[in-house]
Amino acid sequence: ATTSTREPAPSNLCTHSSTLTIMNCWRMLVEVFVPWIATLQLRSNSGEPSMLYPSSDVEWGLLSSLMEVFVDCVSAAQGRLRDPANEAPIMGLLWQYYCTSLALPHTPHHVMHAYHTNLIKLPWSTYLPDLAAINSMMKLKTAGHYPPSSFIFLSRIFPIFPWKNIVVAYCATSPPGDPTPLQLHFMLLKLLVMLAAEKEVMDQEDTKVPELIAEAQDFHWEFIDAKMYHDVLQWQQANCKPAMVLHAGSSLSLALRLLKAAAGFPTSSGPREHMHPASQKYFS
């Protein structure tokens, strides 16, 4: 008897083919622009590494023009290349490239400024970050080696992400016992608390972070366990000035309202009709 080889389902073949096409196009796009927009690492005769930045402070306008062309190409690719498993594959690849190749330690301010003023124009409202991408967003603040302006840039695009859709998608597609919703809500809560603690973020007149914090009070925080909740509390206690809680509408008061919601406490002054089991986190 002959053994037949089972062929992949057509949908799987389509997805695999789409992913390869997108990756190849992205690789070619990056290769075209790398010599002009990326920082290059060189080695001197002594073997010591040195960094060659894409422009000097007097030539940053040229870098900004090249970044504008790069962003136009990324936007065009995002509009044309589709993956059945990912609505915004190019945006995900762009974010990974930003974290690994653009936001490098000691990158001069004028270079980061040229990056950020152009990258902000991308269609971030289509981006649904995965857990790895969200974790890299936290590292912009916690890792200690990223340029400070990177976290400020994140604060400008973070509220644009369709967080309601992201939360619903993760919760609806995860089977019982899957830790994915727990990890998502933990990282999201910590990021929101971090953003609220950043004075330069909250002092921006056009910041959308307060609106996102208010909206996030209705997310499914019951997924977070006590250990993760206390991890967020400890970060806030170590990085926030307690006196700020006395100022109505301060960033700390916004963060505390979110933490109350995450703990299961009602944030309005109305009757307490119910508290989900996560309320025990606020006592322990």
Short mmCIF file of C-alpha atoms in Angstrom, two decimals:
data_model
loop_
_atom_site.label_atom_id
_atom_site.label_comp_id
_atom_site.label_asym_id
_atom_site.label_seq_id
_atom_site.Cartn_x
_atom_site.Cartn_y
_atom_site.Cartn_z
CA ALA A 1 0.00 0.00 0.00
CA THR A 2 1.24 3.44 -0.85
CA THR A 3 1.36 6.17 1.73
CA SER A 4 -0.21 9.41 0.56
CA THR A 5 1.30 12.71 1.61
CA ARG A 6 -1.22 15.03 3.13
CA GLU A 7 -1.11 18.42 1.43
CA PRO A 8 -1.54 21.61 3.48
CA ALA A 9 -4.96 23.19 3.37
CA PRO A 10 -5.36 25.90 0.69
CA SER A 11 -5.93 28.56 3.35
CA ASN A 12 -2.67 27.61 5.05
CA LEU A 13 -0.82 27.76 1.73
CA CYS A 14 -2.29 31.20 1.07
CA THR A 15 -1.27 32.45 4.50
CA HIS A 16 2.25 31.04 4.12
CA SER A 17 2.62 32.56 0.66
CA SER A 18 1.34 35.94 1.86
CA THR A 19 3.74 35.96 4.80
CA LEU A 20 6.74 35.15 2.57
CA THR A 21 5.76 37.88 0.11
CA ILE A 22 5.40 40.45 2.89
CA MET A 23 8.72 39.49 4.51
CA ASN A 24 10.56 39.65 1.17
CA CYS A 25 9.08 43.05 0.33
CA TRP A 26 9.94 44.38 3.77
CA ARG A 27 13.50 43.09 3.54
CA MET A 28 14.00 44.80 0.18
CA LEU A 29 12.49 48.04 1.45
CA VAL A 30 14.79 48.14 4.47
CA GLU A 31 17.86 47.27 2.39
CA VAL A 32 17.22 50.28 0.15
CA PHE A 33 17.02 52.75 3.05
CA VAL A 34 19.45 51.34 5.61
CA PRO A 35 22.53 53.17 4.26
CA TRP A 36 20.69 56.49 4.52
CA ILE A 37 18.57 56.33 7.68
CA ALA A 38 20.15 53.76 10.02
CA THR A 39 23.07 53.98 12.41
CA LEU A 40 25.96 51.82 11.28
CA GLN A 41 28.39 50.12 13.63
CA LEU A 42 31.99 50.26 12.48
CA ARG A 43 35.20 48.81 13.86
CA SER A 44 38.39 50.81 14.04
CA ASN A 45 41.89 49.41 13.46
CA SER A 46 42.10 48.74 17.19
CA GLY A 47 38.96 46.62 17.03
CA GLU A 48 36.88 49.01 19.11
CA PRO A 49 33.35 49.53 17.80
CA SER A 50 32.25 53.00 16.79
CA MET A 51 28.88 54.33 15.66
CA LEU A 52 28.30 56.16 12.38
CA TYR A 53 25.04 58.10 12.68
CA PRO A 54 22.99 58.88 9.56
CA SER A 55 23.45 62.65 9.85
CA SER A 56 25.13 65.43 11.78
CA ASP A 57 23.06 67.98 13.66
CA VAL A 58 23.40 70.47 10.78
CA GLU A 59 22.20 67.92 8.20
CA TRP A 60 19.19 66.54 10.06
CA GLY A 61 16.85 68.11 7.49
CA LEU A 62 18.23 65.79 4.83
CA LEU A 63 17.71 62.79 7.12
CA SER A 64 14.15 63.96 7.79
CA SER A 65 13.49 64.15 4.02
CA LEU A 66 14.78 60.60 3.56
CA MET A 67 12.66 59.42 6.49
CA GLU A 68 9.65 61.03 4.84
CA VAL A 69 10.24 58.95 1.70
CA PHE A 70 10.76 55.83 3.83
CA VAL A 71 7.48 56.44 5.68
CA ASP A 72 5.64 56.97 2.37
CA CYS A 73 6.95 53.60 1.17
CA VAL A 74 5.95 51.89 4.42
CA SER A 75 2.45 53.40 4.18
CA ALA A 76 2.10 52.23 0.57
CA ALA A 77 3.24 48.72 1.50
CA GLN A 78 0.84 48.65 4.44
CA GLY A 79 -2.04 49.60 2.14
CA ARG A 80 -1.24 46.99 -0.50
CA LEU A 81 0.17 43.96 1.32
CA ARG A 82 -2.36 41.91 3.26
CA ASP A 83 -1.98 38.83 5.42
CA PRO A 84 -5.11 36.84 6.35
CA ALA A 85 -3.65 36.29 9.83
CA ASN A 86 -2.58 39.91 10.43
CA GLU A 87 -4.39 43.09 9.42
CA ALA A 88 -1.28 45.26 9.68
CA PRO A 89 1.79 43.08 9.08
CA ILE A 90 3.98 45.91 7.82
CA MET A 91 3.30 48.01 10.91
CA GLY A 92 4.43 45.13 13.09
CA LEU A 93 7.64 44.75 11.12
CA LEU A 94 8.19 48.52 11.28
CA TRP A 95 7.81 48.57 15.07
CA GLN A 96 10.30 45.71 15.43
CA TYR A 97 12.74 47.57 13.16
CA TYR A 98 12.33 50.75 15.19
CA CYS A 99 13.16 48.98 18.46
CA THR A 100 16.13 47.01 17.13
CA SER A 101 17.71 49.33 14.55
CA LEU A 102 16.57 52.94 15.03
CA ALA A 103 16.12 53.56 18.77
CA LEU A 104 19.69 52.66 19.65
CA PRO A 105 21.60 53.72 22.78
CA HIS A 106 23.26 57.14 22.61
CA THR A 107 21.56 58.07 19.34
CA PRO A 108 21.70 61.88 19.11
CA HIS A 109 18.53 63.86 19.74
CA HIS A 110 18.43 65.35 16.22
CA VAL A 111 18.45 61.85 14.69
CA MET A 112 15.63 60.62 16.94
CA HIS A 113 13.69 63.81 16.20
CA ALA A 114 13.94 63.12 12.45
CA TYR A 115 12.70 59.57 13.05
CA HIS A 116 9.80 60.51 15.29
CA THR A 117 8.42 63.47 13.34
CA ASN A 118 7.98 61.20 10.34
CA LEU A 119 7.04 57.87 11.94
CA ILE A 120 4.14 59.57 13.73
CA LYS A 121 2.46 59.95 10.31
CA LEU A 122 2.07 56.19 9.81
CA PRO A 123 -1.40 54.54 10.11
CA TRP A 124 -0.96 53.42 13.73
CA SER A 125 -4.73 53.03 14.13
CA THR A 126 -4.46 49.83 12.06
CA TYR A 127 -1.76 48.29 14.23
CA LEU A 128 -2.71 45.40 16.53
CA PRO A 129 0.51 44.64 18.44
CA ASP A 130 1.21 41.11 19.64
CA LEU A 131 2.50 40.34 23.13
CA ALA A 132 6.14 40.52 22.05
CA ALA A 133 5.60 44.00 20.63
CA ILE A 134 3.79 45.18 23.78
CA ASN A 135 6.64 43.81 25.88
CA SER A 136 9.12 45.78 23.76
CA MET A 137 7.07 48.90 24.49
CA MET A 138 7.56 48.36 28.22
CA LYS A 139 11.28 47.93 27.67
CA LEU A 140 11.50 51.42 26.16
CA LYS A 141 11.00 52.58 29.76
CA THR A 142 12.45 49.78 31.86
CA ALA A 143 15.49 48.58 29.89
CA GLY A 144 17.43 51.77 30.56
CA HIS A 145 19.38 51.92 27.30
CA TYR A 146 16.83 53.39 24.89
CA PRO A 147 16.88 57.13 24.12
CA PRO A 148 14.45 58.93 26.49
CA SER A 149 12.56 60.36 23.52
CA SER A 150 11.54 56.83 22.48
CA PHE A 151 9.08 56.51 25.36
CA ILE A 152 7.73 59.99 24.62
CA PHE A 153 7.21 58.90 21.02
CA LEU A 154 5.39 55.81 22.25
CA SER A 155 3.05 58.04 24.27
CA ARG A 156 2.01 59.76 21.03
CA ILE A 157 1.13 56.57 19.13
CA PHE A 158 0.04 54.29 21.99
CA PRO A 159 -3.46 55.81 22.43
CA ILE A 160 -4.01 55.54 18.66
CA PHE A 161 -3.85 51.74 18.71
CA PRO A 162 -7.37 50.22 18.66
CA TRP A 163 -7.12 48.92 22.22
CA LYS A 164 -10.78 47.97 22.55
CA ASN A 165 -10.47 45.74 19.50
CA ILE A 166 -7.15 44.34 20.72
CA VAL A 167 -8.53 43.42 24.15
CA VAL A 168 -11.69 41.88 22.68
CA ALA A 169 -9.68 39.87 20.14
CA TYR A 170 -7.31 38.42 22.74
CA CYS A 171 -10.10 37.55 25.15
CA ALA A 172 -12.39 36.05 22.50
CA THR A 173 -9.80 33.86 20.79
CA SER A 174 -7.98 32.52 23.86
CA PRO A 175 -9.17 29.12 25.16
CA PRO A 176 -9.86 28.64 28.89
CA GLY A 177 -6.65 28.52 30.88
CA ASP A 178 -4.64 30.33 28.21
CA PRO A 179 -2.38 32.91 29.96
CA THR A 180 -2.46 35.29 26.97
CA PRO A 181 -5.27 37.56 28.26
CA LEU A 182 -3.55 37.71 31.67
CA GLN A 183 -0.23 38.74 30.11
CA LEU A 184 -1.91 41.28 27.85
CA HIS A 185 -3.78 43.01 30.69
CA PHE A 186 -0.73 42.99 32.96
CA MET A 187 1.50 44.67 30.39
CA LEU A 188 -1.23 47.09 29.37
CA LEU A 189 -1.89 48.11 32.98
CA LYS A 190 1.81 48.63 33.66
CA LEU A 191 2.28 50.65 30.48
CA LEU A 192 -0.64 52.92 31.33
CA VAL A 193 0.72 53.51 34.83
CA MET A 194 4.16 54.22 33.35
CA LEU A 195 2.72 56.70 30.87
CA ALA A 196 0.76 58.45 33.61
CA ALA A 197 3.95 58.79 35.67
CA GLU A 198 5.86 60.49 32.84
CA LYS A 199 5.61 64.25 33.38
CA GLU A 200 6.68 65.15 29.86
CA VAL A 201 3.95 62.88 28.50
CA MET A 202 1.15 64.23 30.67
CA ASP A 203 2.19 67.87 30.20
CA GLN A 204 1.62 67.70 26.44
CA GLU A 205 -1.47 69.73 25.55
CA ASP A 206 -2.62 67.27 22.89
CA THR A 207 -1.87 64.04 24.76
CA LYS A 208 -4.53 61.34 24.45
CA VAL A 209 -3.17 59.27 27.32
CA PRO A 210 -5.74 60.52 29.92
CA GLU A 211 -8.58 59.55 27.58
CA LEU A 212 -7.13 56.07 27.11
CA ILE A 213 -6.68 55.63 30.87
CA ALA A 214 -10.33 56.56 31.41
CA GLU A 215 -11.45 54.18 28.66
CA ALA A 216 -9.26 51.38 30.04
CA GLN A 217 -11.15 51.32 33.33
CA ASP A 218 -13.71 49.08 31.58
CA PHE A 219 -11.20 46.51 30.32
CA HIS A 220 -11.18 42.93 31.63
CA TRP A 221 -8.82 43.47 34.57
CA GLU A 222 -10.16 40.40 36.33
CA PHE A 223 -7.64 38.40 34.28
CA ILE A 224 -4.74 39.88 36.29
CA ASP A 225 -3.61 37.87 39.29
CA ALA A 226 -2.51 39.33 42.63
CA LYS A 227 1.21 38.92 41.96
CA MET A 228 1.08 40.90 38.74
CA TYR A 229 -1.12 43.55 40.29
CA HIS A 230 1.34 44.09 43.12
CA ASP A 231 4.18 44.28 40.61
CA VAL A 232 2.46 47.29 39.03
CA LEU A 233 1.80 48.84 42.46
CA GLN A 234 5.44 48.48 43.44
CA TRP A 235 6.58 50.17 40.24
CA GLN A 236 4.25 53.08 40.86
CA GLN A 237 5.30 53.45 44.49
CA ALA A 238 8.97 53.51 43.47
CA ASN A 239 8.56 56.01 40.63
CA CYS A 240 5.77 58.41 41.61
CA LYS A 241 5.66 61.32 44.06
CA PRO A 242 2.93 60.64 46.65
CA ALA A 243 2.16 64.37 47.03
CA MET A 244 0.74 64.39 43.49
CA VAL A 245 -2.33 62.49 44.68
CA LEU A 246 -3.46 65.67 46.47
CA HIS A 247 -3.88 67.47 43.15
CA ALA A 248 -7.27 66.79 41.59
CA GLY A 249 -6.91 65.59 38.01
CA SER A 250 -3.18 64.91 38.38
CA SER A 251 -1.56 62.08 36.47
CA LEU A 252 -1.18 60.11 39.70
CA SER A 253 -4.87 60.46 40.52
CA LEU A 254 -5.70 59.15 37.04
CA ALA A 255 -3.43 56.17 37.59
CA LEU A 256 -4.99 55.47 40.98
CA ARG A 257 -8.48 55.44 39.47
CA LEU A 258 -7.29 52.91 36.92
CA LEU A 259 -5.69 50.79 39.63
CA LYS A 260 -8.94 50.88 41.59
CA ALA A 261 -10.80 49.67 38.52
CA ALA A 262 -8.22 46.93 37.97
CA ALA A 263 -8.66 45.86 41.60
CA GLY A 264 -12.40 45.52 41.15
CA PHE A 265 -13.51 48.69 42.93
CA PRO A 266 -16.13 50.96 41.36
CA THR A 267 -14.55 54.23 40.21
CA SER A 268 -17.78 56.25 40.25
CA SER A 269 -19.62 57.59 43.26
CA GLY A 270 -22.70 55.52 42.49
CA PRO A 271 -23.89 52.43 44.41
CA ARG A 272 -21.57 49.44 44.50
CA GLU A 273 -23.66 46.89 42.70
CA HIS A 274 -20.94 44.30 42.37
CA MET A 275 -17.24 43.69 42.64
CA HIS A 276 -15.50 40.99 40.68
CA PRO A 277 -13.20 38.57 42.54
CA ALA A 278 -10.15 40.64 41.59
CA SER A 279 -11.08 43.07 44.37
CA GLN A 280 -9.14 40.86 46.79
CA LYS A 281 -5.93 42.10 45.13
CA TYR A 282 -6.49 45.51 46.69
CA PHE A 283 -6.54 44.09 50.18
CA SER A 284 -3.72 41.53 50.01
#
